Tab-separated table of C-alpha atoms and ligand atoms in Angstrom:
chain	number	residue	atom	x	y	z
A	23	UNK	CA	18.493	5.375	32.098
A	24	UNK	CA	19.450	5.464	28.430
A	25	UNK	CA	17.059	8.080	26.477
A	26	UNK	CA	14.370	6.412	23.673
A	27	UNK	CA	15.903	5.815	20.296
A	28	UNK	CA	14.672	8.686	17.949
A	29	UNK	CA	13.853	7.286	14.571
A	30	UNK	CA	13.122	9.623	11.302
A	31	UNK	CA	10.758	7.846	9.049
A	32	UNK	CA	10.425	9.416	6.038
A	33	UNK	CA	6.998	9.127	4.398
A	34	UNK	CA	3.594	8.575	6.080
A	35	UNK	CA	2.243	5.588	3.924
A	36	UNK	CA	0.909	1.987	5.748
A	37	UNK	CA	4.510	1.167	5.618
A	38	UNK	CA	6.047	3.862	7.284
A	39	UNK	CA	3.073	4.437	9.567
A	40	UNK	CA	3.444	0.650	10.826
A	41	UNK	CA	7.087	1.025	11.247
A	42	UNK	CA	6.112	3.630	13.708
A	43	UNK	CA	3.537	2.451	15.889
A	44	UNK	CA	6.000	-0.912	16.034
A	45	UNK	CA	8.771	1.391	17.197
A	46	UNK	CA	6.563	3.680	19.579
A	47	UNK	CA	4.942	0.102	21.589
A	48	UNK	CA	8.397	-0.782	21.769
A	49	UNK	CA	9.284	2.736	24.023
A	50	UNK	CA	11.313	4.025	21.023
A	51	UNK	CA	10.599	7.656	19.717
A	52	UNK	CA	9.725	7.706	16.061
A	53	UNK	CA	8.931	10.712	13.874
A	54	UNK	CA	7.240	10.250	10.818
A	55	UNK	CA	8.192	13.030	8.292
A	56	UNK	CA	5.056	13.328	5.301
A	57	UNK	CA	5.004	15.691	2.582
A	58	UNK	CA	2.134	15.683	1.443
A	59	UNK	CA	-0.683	13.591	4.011
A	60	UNK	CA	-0.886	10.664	6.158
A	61	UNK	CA	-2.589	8.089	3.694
A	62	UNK	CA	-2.482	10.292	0.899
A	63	UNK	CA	-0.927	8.308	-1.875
A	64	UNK	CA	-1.586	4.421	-2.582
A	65	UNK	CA	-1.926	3.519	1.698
A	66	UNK	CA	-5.275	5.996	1.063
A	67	UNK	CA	-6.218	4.840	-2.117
A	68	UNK	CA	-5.866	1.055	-2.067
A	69	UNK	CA	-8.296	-1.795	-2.514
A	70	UNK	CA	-7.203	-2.890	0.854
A	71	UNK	CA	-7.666	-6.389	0.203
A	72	UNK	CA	-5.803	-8.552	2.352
A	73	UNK	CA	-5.082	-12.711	1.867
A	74	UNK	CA	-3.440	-15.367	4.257
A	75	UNK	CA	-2.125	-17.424	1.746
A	76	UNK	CA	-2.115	-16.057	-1.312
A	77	UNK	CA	1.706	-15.452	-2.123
A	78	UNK	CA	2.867	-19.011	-1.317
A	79	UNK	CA	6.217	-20.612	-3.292
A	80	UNK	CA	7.442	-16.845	-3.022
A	81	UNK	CA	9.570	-15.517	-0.754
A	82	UNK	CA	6.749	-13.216	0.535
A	83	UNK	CA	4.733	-16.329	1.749
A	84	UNK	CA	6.098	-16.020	5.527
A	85	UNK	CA	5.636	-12.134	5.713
A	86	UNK	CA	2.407	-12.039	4.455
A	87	UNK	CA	0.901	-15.273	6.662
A	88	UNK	CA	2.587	-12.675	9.966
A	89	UNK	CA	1.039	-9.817	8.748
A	90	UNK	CA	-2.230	-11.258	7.880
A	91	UNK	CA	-2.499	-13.008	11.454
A	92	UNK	CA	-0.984	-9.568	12.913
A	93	UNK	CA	-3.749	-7.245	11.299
A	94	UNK	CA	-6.145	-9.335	13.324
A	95	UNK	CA	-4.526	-8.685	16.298
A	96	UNK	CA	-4.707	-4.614	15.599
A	97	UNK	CA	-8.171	-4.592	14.434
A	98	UNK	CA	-8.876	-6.143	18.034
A	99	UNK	CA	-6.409	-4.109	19.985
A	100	UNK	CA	-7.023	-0.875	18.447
A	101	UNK	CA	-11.063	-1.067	18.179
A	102	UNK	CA	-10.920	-1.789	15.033
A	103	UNK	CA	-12.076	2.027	13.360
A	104	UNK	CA	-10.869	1.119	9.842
A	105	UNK	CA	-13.567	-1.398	9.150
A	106	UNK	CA	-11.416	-4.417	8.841
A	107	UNK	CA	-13.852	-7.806	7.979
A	108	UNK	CA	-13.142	-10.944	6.951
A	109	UNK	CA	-14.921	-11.841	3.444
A	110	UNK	CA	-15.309	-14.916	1.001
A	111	UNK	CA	-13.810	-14.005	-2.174
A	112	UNK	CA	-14.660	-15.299	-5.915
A	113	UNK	CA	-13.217	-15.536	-8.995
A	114	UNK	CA	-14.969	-15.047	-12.291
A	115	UNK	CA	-15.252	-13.058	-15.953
A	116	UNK	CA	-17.499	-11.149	-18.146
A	117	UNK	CA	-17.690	-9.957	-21.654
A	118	UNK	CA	-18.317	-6.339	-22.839
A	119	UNK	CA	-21.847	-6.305	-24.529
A	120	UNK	CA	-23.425	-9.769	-23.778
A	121	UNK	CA	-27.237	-8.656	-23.349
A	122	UNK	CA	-25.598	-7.478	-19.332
A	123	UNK	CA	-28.298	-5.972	-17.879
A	124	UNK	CA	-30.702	-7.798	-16.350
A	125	UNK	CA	-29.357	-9.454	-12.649
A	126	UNK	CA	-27.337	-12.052	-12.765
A	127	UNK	CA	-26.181	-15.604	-10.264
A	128	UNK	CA	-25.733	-12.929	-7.502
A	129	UNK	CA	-28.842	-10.049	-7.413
A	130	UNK	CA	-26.475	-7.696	-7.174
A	131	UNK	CA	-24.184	-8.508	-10.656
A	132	UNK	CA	-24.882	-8.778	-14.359
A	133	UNK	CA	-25.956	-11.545	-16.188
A	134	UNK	CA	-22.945	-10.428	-17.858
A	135	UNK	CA	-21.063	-12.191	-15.208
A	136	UNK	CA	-19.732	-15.647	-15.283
A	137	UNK	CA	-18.407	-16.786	-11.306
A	138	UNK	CA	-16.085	-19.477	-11.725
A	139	UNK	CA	-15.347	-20.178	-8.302
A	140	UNK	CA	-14.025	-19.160	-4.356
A	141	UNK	CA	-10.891	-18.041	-3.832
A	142	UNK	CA	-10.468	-17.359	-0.531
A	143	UNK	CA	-12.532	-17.818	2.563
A	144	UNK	CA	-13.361	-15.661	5.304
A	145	UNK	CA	-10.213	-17.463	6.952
A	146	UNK	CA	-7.875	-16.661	4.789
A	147	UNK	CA	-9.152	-13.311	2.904
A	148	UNK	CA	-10.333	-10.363	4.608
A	149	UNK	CA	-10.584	-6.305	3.602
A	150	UNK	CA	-9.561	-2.932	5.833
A	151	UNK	CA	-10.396	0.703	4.454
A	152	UNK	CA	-6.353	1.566	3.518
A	153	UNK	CA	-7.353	5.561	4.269
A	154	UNK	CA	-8.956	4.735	8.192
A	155	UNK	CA	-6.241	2.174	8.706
A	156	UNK	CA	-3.279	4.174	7.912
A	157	UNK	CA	-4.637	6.946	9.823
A	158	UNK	CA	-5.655	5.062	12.599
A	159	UNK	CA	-2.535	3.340	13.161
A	160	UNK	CA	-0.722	6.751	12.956
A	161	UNK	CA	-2.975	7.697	15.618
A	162	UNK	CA	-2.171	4.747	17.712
A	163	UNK	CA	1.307	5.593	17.299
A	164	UNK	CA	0.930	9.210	18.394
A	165	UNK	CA	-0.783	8.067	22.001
A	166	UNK	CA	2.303	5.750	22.256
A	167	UNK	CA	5.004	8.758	21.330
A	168	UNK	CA	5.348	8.790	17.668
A	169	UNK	CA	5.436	12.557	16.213
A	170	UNK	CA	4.175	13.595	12.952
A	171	UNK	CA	5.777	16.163	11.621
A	172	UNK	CA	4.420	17.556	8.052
A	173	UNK	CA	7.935	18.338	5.520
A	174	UNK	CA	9.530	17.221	2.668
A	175	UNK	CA	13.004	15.771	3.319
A	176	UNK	CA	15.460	16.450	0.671
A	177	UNK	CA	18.772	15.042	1.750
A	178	UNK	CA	20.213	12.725	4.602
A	179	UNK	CA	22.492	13.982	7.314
A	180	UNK	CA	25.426	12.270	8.246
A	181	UNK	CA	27.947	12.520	10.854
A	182	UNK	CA	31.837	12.206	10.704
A	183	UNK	CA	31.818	8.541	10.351
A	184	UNK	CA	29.139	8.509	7.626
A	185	UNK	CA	26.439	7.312	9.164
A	186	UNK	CA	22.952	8.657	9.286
A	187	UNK	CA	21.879	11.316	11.774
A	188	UNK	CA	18.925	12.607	10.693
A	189	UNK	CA	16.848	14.005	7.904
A	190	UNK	CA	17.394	17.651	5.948
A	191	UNK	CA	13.900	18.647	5.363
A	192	UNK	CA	13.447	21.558	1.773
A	193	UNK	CA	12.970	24.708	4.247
A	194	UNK	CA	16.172	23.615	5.528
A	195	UNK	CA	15.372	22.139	8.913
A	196	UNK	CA	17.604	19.717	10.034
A	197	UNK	CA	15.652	16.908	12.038
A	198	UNK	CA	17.872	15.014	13.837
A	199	UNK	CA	17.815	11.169	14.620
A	200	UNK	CA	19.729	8.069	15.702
A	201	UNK	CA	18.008	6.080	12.709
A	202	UNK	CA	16.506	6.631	9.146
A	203	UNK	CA	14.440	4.900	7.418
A	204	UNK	CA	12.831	5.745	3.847
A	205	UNK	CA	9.528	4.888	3.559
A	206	UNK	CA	8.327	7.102	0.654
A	207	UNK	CA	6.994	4.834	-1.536
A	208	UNK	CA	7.565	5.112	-5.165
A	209	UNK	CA	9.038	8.402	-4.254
A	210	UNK	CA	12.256	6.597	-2.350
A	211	UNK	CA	13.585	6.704	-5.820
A	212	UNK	CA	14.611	10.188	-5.083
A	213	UNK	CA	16.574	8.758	-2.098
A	214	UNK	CA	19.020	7.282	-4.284
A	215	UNK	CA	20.599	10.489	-4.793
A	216	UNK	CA	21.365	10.296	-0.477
A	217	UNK	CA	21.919	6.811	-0.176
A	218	UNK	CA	23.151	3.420	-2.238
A	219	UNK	CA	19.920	1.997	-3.140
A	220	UNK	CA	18.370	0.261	-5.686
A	221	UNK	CA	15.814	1.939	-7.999
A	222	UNK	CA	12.181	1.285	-7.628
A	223	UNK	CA	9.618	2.728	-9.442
A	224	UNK	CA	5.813	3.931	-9.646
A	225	UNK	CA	2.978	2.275	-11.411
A	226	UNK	CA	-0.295	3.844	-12.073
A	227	UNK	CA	-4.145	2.311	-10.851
A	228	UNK	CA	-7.057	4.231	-11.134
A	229	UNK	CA	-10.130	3.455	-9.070
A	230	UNK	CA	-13.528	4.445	-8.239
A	231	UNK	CA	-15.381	4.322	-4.691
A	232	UNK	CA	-19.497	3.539	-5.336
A	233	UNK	CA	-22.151	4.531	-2.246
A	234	UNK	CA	-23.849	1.254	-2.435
A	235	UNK	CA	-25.165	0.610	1.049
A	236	UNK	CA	-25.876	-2.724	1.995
A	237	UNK	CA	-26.693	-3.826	-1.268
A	238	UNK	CA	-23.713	-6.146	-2.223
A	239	UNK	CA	-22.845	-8.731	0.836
A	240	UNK	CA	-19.234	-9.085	2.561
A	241	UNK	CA	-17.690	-11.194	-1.124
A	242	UNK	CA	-14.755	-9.614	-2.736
A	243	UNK	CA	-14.359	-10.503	-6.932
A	244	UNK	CA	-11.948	-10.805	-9.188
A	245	UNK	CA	-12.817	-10.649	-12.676
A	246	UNK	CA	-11.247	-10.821	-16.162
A	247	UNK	CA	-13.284	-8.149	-17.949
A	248	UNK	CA	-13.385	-7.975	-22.135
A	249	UNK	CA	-14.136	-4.873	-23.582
A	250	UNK	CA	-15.926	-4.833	-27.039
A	251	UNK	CA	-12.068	-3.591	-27.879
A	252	UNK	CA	-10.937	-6.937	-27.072
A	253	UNK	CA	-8.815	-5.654	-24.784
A	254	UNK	CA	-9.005	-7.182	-21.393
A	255	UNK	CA	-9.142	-5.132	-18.124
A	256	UNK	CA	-8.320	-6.881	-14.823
A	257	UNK	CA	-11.108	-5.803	-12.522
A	258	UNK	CA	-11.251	-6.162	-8.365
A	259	UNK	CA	-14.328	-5.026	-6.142
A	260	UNK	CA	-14.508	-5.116	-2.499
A	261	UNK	CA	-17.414	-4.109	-0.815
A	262	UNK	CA	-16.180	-2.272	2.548
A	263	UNK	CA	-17.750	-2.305	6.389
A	264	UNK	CA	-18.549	1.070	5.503
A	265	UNK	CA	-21.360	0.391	2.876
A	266	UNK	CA	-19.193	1.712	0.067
A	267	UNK	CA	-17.472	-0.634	-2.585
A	268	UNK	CA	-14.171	0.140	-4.148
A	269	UNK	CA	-13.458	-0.893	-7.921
A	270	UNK	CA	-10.015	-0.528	-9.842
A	271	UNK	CA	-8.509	-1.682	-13.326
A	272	UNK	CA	-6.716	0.153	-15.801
A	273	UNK	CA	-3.144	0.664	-14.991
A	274	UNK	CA	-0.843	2.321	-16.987
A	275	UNK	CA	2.624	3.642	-16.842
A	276	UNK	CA	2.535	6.958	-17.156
A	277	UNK	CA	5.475	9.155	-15.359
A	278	UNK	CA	5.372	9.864	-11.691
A	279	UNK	CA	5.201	13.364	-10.302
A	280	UNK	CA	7.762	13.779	-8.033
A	281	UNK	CA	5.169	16.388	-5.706
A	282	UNK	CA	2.626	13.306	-4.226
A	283	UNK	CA	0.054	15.925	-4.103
A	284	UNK	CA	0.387	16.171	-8.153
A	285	UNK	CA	-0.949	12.773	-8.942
A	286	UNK	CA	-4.020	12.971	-11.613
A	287	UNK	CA	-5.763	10.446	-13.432
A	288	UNK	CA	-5.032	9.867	-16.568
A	289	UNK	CA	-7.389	10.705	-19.338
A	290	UNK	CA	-10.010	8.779	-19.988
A	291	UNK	CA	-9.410	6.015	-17.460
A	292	UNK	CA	-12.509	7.020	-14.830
A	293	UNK	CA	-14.735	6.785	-17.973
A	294	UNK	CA	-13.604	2.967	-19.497
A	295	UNK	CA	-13.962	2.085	-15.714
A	296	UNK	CA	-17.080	3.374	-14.822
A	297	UNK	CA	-18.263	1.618	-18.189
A	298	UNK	CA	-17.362	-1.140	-16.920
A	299	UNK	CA	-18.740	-0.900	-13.910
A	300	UNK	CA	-22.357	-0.638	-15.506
A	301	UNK	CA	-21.818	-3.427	-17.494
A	302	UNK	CA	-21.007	-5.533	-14.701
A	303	UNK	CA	-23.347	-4.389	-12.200
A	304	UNK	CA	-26.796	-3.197	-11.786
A	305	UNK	CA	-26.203	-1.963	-8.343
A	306	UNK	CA	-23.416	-0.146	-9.546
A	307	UNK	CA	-24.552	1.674	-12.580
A	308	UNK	CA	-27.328	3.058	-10.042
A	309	UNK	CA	-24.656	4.259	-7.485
A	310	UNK	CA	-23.550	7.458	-6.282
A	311	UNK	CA	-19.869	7.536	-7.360
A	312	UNK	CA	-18.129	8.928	-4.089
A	313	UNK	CA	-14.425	9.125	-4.866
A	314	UNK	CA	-12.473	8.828	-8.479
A	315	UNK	CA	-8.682	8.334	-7.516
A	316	UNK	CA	-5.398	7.488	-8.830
A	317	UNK	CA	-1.887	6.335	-7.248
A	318	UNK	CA	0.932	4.696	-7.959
A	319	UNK	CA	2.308	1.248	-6.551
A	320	UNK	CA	6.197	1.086	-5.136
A	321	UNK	CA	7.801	-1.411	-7.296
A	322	UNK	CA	11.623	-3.009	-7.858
A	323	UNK	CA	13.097	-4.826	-10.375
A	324	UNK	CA	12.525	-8.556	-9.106
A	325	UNK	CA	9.230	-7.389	-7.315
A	326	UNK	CA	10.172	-8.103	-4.000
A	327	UNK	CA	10.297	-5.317	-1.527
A	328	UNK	CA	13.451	-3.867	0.103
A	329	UNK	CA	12.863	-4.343	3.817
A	330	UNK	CA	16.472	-3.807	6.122
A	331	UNK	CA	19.639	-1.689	6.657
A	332	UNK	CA	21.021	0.010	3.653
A	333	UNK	CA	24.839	-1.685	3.342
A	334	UNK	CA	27.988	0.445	3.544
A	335	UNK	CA	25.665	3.479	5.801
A	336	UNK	CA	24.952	2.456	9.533
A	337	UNK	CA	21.756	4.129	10.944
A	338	UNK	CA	20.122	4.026	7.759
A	339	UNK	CA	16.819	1.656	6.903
A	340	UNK	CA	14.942	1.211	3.484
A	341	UNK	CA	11.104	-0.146	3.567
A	342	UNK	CA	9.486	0.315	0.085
A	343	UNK	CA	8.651	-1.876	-2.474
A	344	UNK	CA	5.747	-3.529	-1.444
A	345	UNK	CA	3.849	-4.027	-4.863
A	346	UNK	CA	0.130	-5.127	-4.723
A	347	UNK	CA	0.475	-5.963	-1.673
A	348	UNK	CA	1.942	-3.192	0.712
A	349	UNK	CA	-1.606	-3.262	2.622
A	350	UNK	CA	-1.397	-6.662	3.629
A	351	UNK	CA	2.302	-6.658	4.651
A	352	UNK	CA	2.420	-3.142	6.290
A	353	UNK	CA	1.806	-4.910	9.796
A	354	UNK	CA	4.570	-7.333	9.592
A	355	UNK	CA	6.826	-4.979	7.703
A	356	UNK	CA	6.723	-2.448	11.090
A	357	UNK	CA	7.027	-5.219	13.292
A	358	UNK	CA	10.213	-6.340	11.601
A	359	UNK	CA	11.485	-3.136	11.133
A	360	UNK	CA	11.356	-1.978	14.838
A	361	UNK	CA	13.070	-4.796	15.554
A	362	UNK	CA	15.730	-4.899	13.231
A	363	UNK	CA	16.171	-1.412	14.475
A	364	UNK	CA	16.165	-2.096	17.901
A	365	UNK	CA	17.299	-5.459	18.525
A	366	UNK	CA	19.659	-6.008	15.339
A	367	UNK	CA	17.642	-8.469	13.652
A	368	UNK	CA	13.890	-9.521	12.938
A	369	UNK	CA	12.135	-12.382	14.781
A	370	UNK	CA	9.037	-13.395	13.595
A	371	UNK	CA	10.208	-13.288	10.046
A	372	UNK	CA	13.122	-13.460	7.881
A	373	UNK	CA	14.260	-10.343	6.008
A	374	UNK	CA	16.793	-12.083	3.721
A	375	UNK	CA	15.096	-12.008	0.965
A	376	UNK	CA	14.443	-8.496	0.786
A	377	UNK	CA	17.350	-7.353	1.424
A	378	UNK	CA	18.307	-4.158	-0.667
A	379	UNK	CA	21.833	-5.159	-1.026
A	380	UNK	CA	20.791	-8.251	-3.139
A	381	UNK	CA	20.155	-5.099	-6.114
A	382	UNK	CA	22.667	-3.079	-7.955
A	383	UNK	CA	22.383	0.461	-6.218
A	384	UNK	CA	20.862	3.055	-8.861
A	385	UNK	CA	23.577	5.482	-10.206
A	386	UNK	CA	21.976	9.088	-8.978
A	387	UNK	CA	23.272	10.220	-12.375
A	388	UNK	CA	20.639	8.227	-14.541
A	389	UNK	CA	18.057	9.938	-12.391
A	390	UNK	CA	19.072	13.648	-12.829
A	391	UNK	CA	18.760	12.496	-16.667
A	392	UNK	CA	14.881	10.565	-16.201
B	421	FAD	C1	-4.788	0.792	-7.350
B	421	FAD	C2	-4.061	0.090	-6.237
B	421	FAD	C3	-4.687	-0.906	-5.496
B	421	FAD	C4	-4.021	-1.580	-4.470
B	421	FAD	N1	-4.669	-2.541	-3.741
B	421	FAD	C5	-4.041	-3.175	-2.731
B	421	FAD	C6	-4.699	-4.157	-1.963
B	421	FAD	O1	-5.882	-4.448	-2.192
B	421	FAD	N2	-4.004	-4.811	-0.965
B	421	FAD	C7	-2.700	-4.504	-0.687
B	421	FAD	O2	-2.121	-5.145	0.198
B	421	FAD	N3	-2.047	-3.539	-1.385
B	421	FAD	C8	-2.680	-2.879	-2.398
B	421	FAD	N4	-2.029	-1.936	-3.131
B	421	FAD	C9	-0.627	-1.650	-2.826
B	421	FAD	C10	-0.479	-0.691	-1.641
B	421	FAD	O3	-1.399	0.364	-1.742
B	421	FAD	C11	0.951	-0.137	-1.629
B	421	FAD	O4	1.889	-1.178	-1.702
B	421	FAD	C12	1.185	0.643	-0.312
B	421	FAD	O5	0.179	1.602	-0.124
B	421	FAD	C13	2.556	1.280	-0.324
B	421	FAD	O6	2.695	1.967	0.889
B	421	FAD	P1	3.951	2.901	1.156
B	421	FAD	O7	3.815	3.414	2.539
B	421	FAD	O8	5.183	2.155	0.769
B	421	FAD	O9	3.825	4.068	0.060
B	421	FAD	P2	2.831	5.330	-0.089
B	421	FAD	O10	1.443	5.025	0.313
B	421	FAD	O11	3.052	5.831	-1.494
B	421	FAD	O12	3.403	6.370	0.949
B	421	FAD	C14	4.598	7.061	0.727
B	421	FAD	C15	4.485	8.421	1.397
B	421	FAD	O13	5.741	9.102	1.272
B	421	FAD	C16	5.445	10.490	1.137
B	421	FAD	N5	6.599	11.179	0.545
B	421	FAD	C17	7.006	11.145	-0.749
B	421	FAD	N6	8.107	11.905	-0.892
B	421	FAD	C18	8.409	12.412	0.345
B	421	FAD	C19	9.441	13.273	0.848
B	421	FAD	N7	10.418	13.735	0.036
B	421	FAD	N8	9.436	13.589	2.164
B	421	FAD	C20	8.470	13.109	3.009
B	421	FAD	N9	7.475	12.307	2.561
B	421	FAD	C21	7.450	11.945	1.251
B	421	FAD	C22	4.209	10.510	0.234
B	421	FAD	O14	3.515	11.745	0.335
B	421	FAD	C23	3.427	9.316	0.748
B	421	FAD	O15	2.462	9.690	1.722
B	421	FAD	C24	-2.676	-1.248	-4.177
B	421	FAD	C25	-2.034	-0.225	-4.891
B	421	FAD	C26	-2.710	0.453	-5.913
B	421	FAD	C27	-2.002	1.537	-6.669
């Protein structure tokens, strides 16, 4: 009998944490490598939010219908302890400082608040709490094999013929492996110095987690928000299974620590939001403000992930990338993954479009000088 492949994921996000529970119900032997914790960057942080059908006439379109349909199928399989619910979700806008404090169309908002109308159903939108779901699924994984080891990898290790054989970690451990894959995130930028990939970067949300009960019912919004500035913040509010509701705008693009654990908010930011956040919502403004966070988003250059075998080094596997939505596509991400990994090519969807060869590799240089 031929022993289980080993694969070294690097990074514990959604993406890398789906990768292996894929690999691990497949008999494979994955070990996720985390610096930092399971779920403690964006796949922690998140809204979450999850939609069917929202990324159609772009390439992402088939992933995202597979991984909707396939986060479904975990919530039922795996008992479901990350709170995922199906919602109805509405569009709408308000204006800083129009008399917004009495209640509004909906009890629980402003009159500040203008809905304009549904955009999604509970069909085809529906919400998981990122932190419980990454975790969970890491869980699953471990019952199934997977190993979680806690280290920062610093380098790849190759054999002879170049390929990848496992993982240098910074207290120099070598963990060995049949199969890489670098799933760090924002932070698989420093994996261009190992390996001939493209650059992708890190961009900043802040958000704020309100105690609110069962005050606001199962309806996620999306708002366009003017400040008395004039400037116009981009808000999104999903009430969770777990009586809490989670609220983000204000991005920015301020620089990236390269430690995960580092990651602050920037000044200011918590304040404008929860601002906001009064001015839009009675029930709000009277919360119990549970969690103020901050993370950063994997991004490329065309805004498509990179999902598939790095060219030119066998054994090795990119999965980063995944934008706004690297919640909803962590499930069909794995799924491809462990089967590009272990059957030589993806079946329920096609990776073409993502592959990382379609970008010009990042020239390690330019990042010893950023
Ligand atoms: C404010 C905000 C709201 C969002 N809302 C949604 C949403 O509603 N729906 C949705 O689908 N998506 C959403 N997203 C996007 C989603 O959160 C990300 O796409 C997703 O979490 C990315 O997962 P990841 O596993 O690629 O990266 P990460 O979650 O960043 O995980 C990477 C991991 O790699 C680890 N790591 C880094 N360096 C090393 C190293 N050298 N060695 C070992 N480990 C390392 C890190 O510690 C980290 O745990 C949102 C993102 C933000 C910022």
């Amino acid at each position: 009998m031929s022993r289980a492949k080993r694969v070294i994921i690097c990074g514990g996000g959604a993406i890398g944490v789906a990768i292996a529970y894929f690999l691990s119900r497949r008999g494979a032997a994955p070990v996720v490598i985390e610096r930092h914790e399971v779920a403690g960057s964006a796949s922690g942080k998140s809204g979450g939010f999850l939609a069917f059908d929202w990324c159609r006439g772009n390439p992402l379109d088939r992933l995202a219908r597979r991984s909707f349909t396939v986060h479904a199928e975990l919530a039922d399989t795996l008992g479901n302890p990350w709170g995922f619910r199906r919602l109805e979700t509405y569009g709408g806008y308000a204006v800083e400082g129009s008399d917004a404090r009495g209640p509004g169309e909906r009890p629980w908002l402003s009159e500040a608040v203008t809905i304009t109308g549904r955009l999604g159903s509970r069909q085809t939108t529906a919400l998981v709490e990122p932190r419980a779901f990454t975790q969970g699924l890491m869980a699953a994984a471990e019952q199934h094999g997977a190993e979680l080891r806690h280290g920062t990898v610093t380098d790849l290790v190759r054999d002879k013929s170049g390929a990848a054989r496992g993982v240098a970690l910074e207290d120099g451990e070598i963990v060995e492996g049949d199969a890489v894959v670098i799933a760090m995130g924002p932070w698989s930028i420093l994996a261009t110095r190992w390996l001939p990939l493209p650059a992708v970067y890190g961009y900043k949300g802040h958000s704020l987690i309100f105690q609110t009960g069962e005050a606001l019912p199962a309806e996620a919004l999306f708002l366009e928000y003017q400040e008395s500035s004039g400037e116009v913040l981009t808000p999104e509010l999903f009430p969770r299974a777990d009586g809490t509701t989670w609220v983000c705008a204000v991005s920015s693009t301020e620089p990236m620590p390269v430690d995960p654990a580092r990651v602050l908010p920037d000044e200011g930011a918590h304040a404008r939001l929860e601002a906001m956040c009064r001015a839009i919502s009675p029930v709000l403004a009277a919360a119990p403000i549970t969690a103020r966070q901050a993370c950063f988003r994997p991004v490329t250059d065309d805004g498509l992930p990179l999902i598939g075998a790095v060219p030119g080094v066998s054994g090795a596997y990119v999965a980063t990338g995944h934008s706004v939505w690297g919640m909803l596509n962590a499930p069909a991400t794995g799924e491809a993954m462990a089967e590009l990994i272990l059957d030589g090519a993806a079946g329920h969807v096609d990776l073409a479009p993502f592959a990382p060869g379609r970008l010009r590799a990042l020239d390690p240089a330019r990042l010893r000088q950023a």
